[in-house]
Structures are given as C-alpha cells and as structure tokens.
PDB file of C-alpha atoms in Angstrom:
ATOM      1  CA  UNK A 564       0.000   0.000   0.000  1.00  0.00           C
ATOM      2  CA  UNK A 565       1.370   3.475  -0.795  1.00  0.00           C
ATOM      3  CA  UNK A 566       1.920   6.302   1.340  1.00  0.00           C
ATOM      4  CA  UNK A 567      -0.251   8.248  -0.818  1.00  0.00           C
ATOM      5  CA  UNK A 568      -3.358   5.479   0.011  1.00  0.00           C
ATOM      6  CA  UNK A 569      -2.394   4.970   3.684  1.00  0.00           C
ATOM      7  CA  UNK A 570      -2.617   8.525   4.264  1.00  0.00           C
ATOM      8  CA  UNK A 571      -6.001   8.823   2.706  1.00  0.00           C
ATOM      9  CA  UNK A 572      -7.434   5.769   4.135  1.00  0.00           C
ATOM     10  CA  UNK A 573      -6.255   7.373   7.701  1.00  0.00           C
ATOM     11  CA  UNK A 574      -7.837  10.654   6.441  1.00  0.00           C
ATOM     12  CA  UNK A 575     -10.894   8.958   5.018  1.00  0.00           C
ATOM     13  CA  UNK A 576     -11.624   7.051   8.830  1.00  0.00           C
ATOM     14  CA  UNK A 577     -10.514  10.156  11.013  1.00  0.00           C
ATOM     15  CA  UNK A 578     -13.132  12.334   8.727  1.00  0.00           C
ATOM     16  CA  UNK A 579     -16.255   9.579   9.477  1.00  0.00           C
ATOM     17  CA  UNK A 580     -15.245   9.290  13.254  1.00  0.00           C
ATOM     18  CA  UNK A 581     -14.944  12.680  13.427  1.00  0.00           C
ATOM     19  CA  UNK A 582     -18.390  12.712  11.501  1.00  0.00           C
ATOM     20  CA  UNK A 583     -20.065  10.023  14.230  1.00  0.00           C
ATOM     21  CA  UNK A 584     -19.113  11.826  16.622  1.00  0.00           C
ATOM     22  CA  UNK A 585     -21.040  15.313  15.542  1.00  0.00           C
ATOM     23  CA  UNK A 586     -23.797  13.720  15.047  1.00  0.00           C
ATOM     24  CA  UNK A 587     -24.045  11.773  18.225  1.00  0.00           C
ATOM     25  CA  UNK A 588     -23.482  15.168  19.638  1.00  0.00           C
ATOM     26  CA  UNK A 589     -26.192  17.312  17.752  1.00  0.00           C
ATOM     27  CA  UNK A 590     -28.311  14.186  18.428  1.00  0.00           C
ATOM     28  CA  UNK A 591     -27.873  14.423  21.713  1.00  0.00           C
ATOM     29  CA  UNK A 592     -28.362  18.316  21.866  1.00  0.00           C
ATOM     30  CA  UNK A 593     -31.563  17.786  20.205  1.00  0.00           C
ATOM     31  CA  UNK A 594     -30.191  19.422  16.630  1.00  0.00           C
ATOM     32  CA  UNK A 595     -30.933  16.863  14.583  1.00  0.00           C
ATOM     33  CA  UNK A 596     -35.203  15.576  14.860  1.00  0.00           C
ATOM     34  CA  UNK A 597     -35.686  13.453  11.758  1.00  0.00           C
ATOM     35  CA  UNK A 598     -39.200  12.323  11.583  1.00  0.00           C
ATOM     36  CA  UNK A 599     -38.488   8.690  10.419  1.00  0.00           C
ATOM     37  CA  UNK A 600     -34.939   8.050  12.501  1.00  0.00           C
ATOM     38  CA  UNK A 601     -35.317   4.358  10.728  1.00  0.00           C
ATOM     39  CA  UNK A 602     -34.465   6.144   7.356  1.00  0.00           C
ATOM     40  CA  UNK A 603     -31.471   7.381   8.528  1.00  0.00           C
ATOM     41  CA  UNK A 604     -30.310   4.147  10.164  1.00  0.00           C
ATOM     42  CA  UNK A 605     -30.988   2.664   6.618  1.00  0.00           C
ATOM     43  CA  UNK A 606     -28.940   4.910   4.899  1.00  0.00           C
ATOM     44  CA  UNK A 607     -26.359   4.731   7.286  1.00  0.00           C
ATOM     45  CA  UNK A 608     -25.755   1.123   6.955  1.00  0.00           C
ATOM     46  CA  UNK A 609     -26.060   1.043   3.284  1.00  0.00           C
ATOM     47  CA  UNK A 610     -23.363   3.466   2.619  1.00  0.00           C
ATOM     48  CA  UNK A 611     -21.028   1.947   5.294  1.00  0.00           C
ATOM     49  CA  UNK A 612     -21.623  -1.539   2.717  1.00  0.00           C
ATOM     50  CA  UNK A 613     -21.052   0.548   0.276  1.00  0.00           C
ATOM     51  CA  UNK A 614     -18.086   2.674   1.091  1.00  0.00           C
ATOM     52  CA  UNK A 615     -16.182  -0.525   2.298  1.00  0.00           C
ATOM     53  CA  UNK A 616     -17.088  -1.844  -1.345  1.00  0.00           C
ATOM     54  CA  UNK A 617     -15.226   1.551  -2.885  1.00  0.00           C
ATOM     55  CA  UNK A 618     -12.268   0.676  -0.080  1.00  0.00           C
ATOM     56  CA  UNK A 619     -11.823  -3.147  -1.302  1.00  0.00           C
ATOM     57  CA  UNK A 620     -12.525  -1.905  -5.107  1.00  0.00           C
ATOM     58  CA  UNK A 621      -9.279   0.963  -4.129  1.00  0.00           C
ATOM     59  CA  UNK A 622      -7.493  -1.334  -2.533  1.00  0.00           C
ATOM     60  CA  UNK A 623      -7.154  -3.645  -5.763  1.00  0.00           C
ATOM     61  CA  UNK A 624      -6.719  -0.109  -7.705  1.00  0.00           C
ATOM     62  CA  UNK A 625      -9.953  -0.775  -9.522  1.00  0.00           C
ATOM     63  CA  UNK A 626     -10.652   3.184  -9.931  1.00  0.00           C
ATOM     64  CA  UNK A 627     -13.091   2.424 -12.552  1.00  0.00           C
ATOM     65  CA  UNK A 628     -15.126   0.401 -10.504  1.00  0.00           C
ATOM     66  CA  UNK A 629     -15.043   2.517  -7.076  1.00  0.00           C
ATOM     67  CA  UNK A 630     -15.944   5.288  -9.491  1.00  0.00           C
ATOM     68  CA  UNK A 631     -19.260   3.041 -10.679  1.00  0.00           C
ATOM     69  CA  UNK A 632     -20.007   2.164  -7.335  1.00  0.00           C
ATOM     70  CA  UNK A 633     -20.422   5.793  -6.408  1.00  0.00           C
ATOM     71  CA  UNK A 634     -22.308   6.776  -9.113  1.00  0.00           C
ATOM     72  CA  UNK A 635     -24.789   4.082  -8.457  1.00  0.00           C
ATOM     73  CA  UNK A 636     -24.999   5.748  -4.880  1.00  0.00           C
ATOM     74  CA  UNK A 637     -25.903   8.701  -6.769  1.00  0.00           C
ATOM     75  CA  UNK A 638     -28.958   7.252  -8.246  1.00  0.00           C
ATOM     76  CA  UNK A 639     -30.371   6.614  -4.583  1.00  0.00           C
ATOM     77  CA  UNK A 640     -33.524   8.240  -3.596  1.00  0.00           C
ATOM     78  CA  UNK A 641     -31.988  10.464  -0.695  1.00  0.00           C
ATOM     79  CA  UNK A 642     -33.665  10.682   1.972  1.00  0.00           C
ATOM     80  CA  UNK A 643     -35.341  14.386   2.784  1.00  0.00           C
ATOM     81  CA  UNK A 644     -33.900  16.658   5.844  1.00  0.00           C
ATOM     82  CA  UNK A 645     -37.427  16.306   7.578  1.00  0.00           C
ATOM     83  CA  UNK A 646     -37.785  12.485   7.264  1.00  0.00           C
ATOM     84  CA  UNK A 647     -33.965  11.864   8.276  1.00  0.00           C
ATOM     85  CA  UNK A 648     -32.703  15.139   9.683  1.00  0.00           C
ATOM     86  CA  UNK A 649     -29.666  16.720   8.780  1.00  0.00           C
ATOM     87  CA  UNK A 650     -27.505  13.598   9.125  1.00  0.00           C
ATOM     88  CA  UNK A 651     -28.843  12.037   5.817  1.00  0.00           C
ATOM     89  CA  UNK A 652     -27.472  15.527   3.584  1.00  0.00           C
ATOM     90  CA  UNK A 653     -24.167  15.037   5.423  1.00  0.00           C
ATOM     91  CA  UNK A 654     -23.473  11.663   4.835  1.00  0.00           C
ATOM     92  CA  UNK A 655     -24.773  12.707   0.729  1.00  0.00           C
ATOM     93  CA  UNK A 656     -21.599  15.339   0.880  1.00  0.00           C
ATOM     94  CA  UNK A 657     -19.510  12.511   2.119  1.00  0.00           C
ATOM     95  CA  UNK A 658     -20.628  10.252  -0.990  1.00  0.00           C
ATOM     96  CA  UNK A 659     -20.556  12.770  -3.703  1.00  0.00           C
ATOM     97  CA  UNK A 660     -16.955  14.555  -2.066  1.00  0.00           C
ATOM     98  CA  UNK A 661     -15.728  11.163  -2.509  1.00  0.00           C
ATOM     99  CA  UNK A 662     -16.879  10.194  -5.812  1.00  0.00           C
ATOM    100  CA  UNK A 663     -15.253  14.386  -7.107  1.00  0.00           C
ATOM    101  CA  UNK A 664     -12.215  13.419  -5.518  1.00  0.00           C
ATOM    102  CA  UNK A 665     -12.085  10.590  -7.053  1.00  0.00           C
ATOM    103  CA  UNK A 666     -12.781  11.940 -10.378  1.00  0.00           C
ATOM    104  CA  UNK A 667     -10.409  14.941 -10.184  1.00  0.00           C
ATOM    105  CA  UNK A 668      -7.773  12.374  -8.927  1.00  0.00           C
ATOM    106  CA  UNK A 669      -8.184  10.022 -12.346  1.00  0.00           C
ATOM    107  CA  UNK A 670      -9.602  12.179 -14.949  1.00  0.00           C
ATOM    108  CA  UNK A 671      -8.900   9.643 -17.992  1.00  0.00           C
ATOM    109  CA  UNK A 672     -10.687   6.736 -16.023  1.00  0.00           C
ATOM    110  CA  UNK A 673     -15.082   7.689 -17.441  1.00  0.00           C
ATOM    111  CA  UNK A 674     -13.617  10.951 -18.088  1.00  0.00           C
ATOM    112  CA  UNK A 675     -16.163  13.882 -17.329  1.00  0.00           C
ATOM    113  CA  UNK A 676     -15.933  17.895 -17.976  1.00  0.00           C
ATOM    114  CA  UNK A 677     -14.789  20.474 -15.751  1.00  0.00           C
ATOM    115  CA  UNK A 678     -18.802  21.640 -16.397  1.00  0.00           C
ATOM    116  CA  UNK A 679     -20.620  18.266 -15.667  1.00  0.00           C
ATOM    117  CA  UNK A 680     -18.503  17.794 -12.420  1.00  0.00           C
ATOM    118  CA  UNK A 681     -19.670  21.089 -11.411  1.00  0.00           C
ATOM    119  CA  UNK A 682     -23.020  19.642 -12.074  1.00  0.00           C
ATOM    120  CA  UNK A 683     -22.121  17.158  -9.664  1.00  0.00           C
ATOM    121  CA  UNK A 684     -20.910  19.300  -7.268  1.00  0.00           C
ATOM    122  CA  UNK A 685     -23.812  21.181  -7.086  1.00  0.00           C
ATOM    123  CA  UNK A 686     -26.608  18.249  -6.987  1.00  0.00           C
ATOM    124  CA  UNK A 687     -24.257  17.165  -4.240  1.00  0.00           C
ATOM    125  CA  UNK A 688     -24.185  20.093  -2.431  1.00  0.00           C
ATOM    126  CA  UNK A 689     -27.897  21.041  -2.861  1.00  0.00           C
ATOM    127  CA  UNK A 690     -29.486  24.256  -2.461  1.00  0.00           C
ATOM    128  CA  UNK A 691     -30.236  24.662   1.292  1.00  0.00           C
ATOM    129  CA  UNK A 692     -26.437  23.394   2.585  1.00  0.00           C
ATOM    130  CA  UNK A 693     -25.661  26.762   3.799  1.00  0.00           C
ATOM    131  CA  UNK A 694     -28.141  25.932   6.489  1.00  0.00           C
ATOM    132  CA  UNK A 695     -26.774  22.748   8.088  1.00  0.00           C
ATOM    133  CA  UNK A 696     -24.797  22.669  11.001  1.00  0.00           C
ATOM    134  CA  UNK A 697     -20.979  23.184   9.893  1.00  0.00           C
ATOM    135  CA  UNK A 698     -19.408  19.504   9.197  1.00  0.00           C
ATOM    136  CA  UNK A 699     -16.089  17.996   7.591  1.00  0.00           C
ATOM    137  CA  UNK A 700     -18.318  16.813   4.581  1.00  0.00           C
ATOM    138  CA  UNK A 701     -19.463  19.749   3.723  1.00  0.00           C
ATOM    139  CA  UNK A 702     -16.699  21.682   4.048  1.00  0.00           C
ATOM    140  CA  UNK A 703     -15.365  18.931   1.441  1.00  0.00           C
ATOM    141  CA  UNK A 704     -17.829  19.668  -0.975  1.00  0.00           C
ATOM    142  CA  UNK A 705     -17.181  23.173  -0.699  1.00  0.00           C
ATOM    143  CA  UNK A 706     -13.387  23.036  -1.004  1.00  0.00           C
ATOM    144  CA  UNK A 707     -14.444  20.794  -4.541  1.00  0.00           C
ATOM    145  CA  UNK A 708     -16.529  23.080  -5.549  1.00  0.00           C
ATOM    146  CA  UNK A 709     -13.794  25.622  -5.517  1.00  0.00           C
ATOM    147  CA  UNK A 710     -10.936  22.559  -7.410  1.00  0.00           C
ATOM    148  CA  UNK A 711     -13.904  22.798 -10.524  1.00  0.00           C
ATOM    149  CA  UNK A 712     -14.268  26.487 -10.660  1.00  0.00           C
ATOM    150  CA  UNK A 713     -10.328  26.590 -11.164  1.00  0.00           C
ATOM    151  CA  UNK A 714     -10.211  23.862 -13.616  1.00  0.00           C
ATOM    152  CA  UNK A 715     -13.389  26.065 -15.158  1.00  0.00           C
ATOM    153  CA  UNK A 716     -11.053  28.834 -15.270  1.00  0.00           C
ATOM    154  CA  UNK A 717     -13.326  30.462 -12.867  1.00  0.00           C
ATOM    155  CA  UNK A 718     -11.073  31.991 -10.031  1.00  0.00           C
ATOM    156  CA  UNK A 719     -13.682  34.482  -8.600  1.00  0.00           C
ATOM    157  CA  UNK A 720     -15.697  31.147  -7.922  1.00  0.00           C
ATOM    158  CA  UNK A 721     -12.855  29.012  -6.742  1.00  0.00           C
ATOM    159  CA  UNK A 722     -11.810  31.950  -4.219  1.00  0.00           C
ATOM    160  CA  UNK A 723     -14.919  32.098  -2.890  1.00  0.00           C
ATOM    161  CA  UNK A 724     -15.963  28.614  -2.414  1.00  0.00           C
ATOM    162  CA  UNK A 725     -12.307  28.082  -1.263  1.00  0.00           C
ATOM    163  CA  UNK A 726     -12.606  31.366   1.426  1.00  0.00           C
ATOM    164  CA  UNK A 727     -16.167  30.001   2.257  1.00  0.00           C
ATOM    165  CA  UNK A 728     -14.620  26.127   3.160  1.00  0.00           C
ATOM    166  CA  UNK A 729     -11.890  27.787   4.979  1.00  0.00           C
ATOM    167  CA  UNK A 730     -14.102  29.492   7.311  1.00  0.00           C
ATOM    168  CA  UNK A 731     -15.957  26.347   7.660  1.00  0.00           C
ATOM    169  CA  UNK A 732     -12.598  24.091   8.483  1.00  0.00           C
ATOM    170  CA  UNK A 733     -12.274  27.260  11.172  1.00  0.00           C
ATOM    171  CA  UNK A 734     -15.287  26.826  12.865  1.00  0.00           C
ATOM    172  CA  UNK A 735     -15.161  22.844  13.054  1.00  0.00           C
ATOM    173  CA  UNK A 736     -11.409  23.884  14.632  1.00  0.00           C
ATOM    174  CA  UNK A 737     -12.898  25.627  17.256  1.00  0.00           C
ATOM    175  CA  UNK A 738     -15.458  23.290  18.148  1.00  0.00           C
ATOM    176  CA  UNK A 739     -12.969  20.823  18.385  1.00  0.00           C
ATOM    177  CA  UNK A 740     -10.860  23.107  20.409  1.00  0.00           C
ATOM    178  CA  UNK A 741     -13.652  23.789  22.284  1.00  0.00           C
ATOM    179  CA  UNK A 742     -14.493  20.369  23.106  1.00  0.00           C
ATOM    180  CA  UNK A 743     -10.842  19.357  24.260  1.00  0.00           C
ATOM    181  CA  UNK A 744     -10.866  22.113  26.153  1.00  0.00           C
ATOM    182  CA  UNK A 745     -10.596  21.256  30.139  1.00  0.00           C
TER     183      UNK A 745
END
C-alpha cells in the first residue's frame, strides 16, 4: 500500500469518526429531529456496505469500478432533511466529495468535464447546505466546488468557495478546540 493510500485511508476514517461523533453530539443536543430516525439508520448502513465496497474496489486499484459504485450511490432516492434530519445531507456530501475526488484524482478513467462535475458538485451540495450545522463533509464539498471552478477557469468562484470552506474548516477547529478544552 502506498503512502499516498495509507494517508487517505487514515484521512478517510478520522473524517467519518470525526463525523459520528457530531452527530451523536447534535443528536444528543436535540439538533438533529428526523421524523423517520429508521431512514437514517438505513442509509447509514447502506453506505457503510457501500463505502467498504469503494475501499476493497481501491485497494485492488480498480478506480473504474469505485468510481461506478459511487455513481450508483448517486442514483439513490436520498432521503429528505425532515424524514432523516440533517444527518442524511451530510453523509450525501460525504458520498458525492468522494466520488469528485475521485474523479479529479483520475480524470482519464469515465472521463467527465470540468462543467458536468460542477453539475455534480452542485446536486451534491444542494441548495439549502448553507443551512446545516458546519461539518467535515461539507466543508469537502465546498473546497471541490472551488478545485472545478479553477479547472473552469473560474477563479472568482474558486476563491470564494475556497474562502467560504476555509471558514468552515475554522469553525469545526474551534469546536474541536472547544471540546478538548478542560
């Protein structure tokens, strides 16, 4: 295994414990309500299949096929925010930041325009994420968002979405910091 993959895979499990953790915690402060909690729970366990699928696809450097396998996650009906909560639009982030990263990391393997992943990007991202609580996968999507504008040319765009993921990696530092805090 390279350093390279190592170092994402320890990246990749430090982001989703980081990400249980919030949302035990916004569970437990009463942040996230969804109406149908089984939904979530659902979705949860399907993309943990599914993301250990894109690992074991990775790990025999199938890109091709991790790339398919996200793209069929895609095609799910996501859940809404008031039948799952806010949980089931973070863990979406999580699956499209993956499937962009993926896709600006091999851009000969089902190649795809610097215009349709912005497409992506923004289905991903939705219209409403401004409003969720500030998370690692959004931030992500965000800091994405910004890679396409550049490779659009656009560098108002990519500033912006770059300057607007910064602030969010700032405020998940402070909670942290917060949190550790004696």
């Amino acid at each position: 295994m390279t350093r390279r993959t190592t170092s994402g895979l320890s990246m990749l499990a430090g982001t989703l414990l980081g990400a249980v953790l919030m949302l035990v915690g916004l569970a437990q402060a009463g942040r996230l309500a969804p109406s149908r909690p089984e939904v979530l729970v659902a979705l949860a366990q399907t993309l943990e299949v599914e993301h250990q699928h894109v690992d074991l696809l990775l790990k025999q450097k199938d890109i091709a096929g991790a790339i398919a396998a996200l793209e069929a996650l895609r095609k799910l009906e996501w859940p809404t925010r008031e039948t799952a909560g806010e949980s089931a639009e973070q863990l979406r982030h999580d699956v499209y930041g993956r499937l962009l990263r993926l896709r600006l990391d091999h851009p000969k393997v089902d190649p795809r325009t610097p215009d349709q992943l912005a497409e992506i990007a923004k289905e991903g991202l939705g219209d409403d994420y401004k409003s969720l609580a500030i998370n690692a996968f959004t931030a992500r999507m965000v800091a994405l968002r910004g890679e396409i504008s550049e490779l659009r040319g656009d560098d108002d765009a990519a500033l912006g979405a770059y300057e607007e993921a910064l602030t969010m990696n700032r405020g998940l530092l402070q909670q942290a910091l917060a949190g550790a805090a004696p």
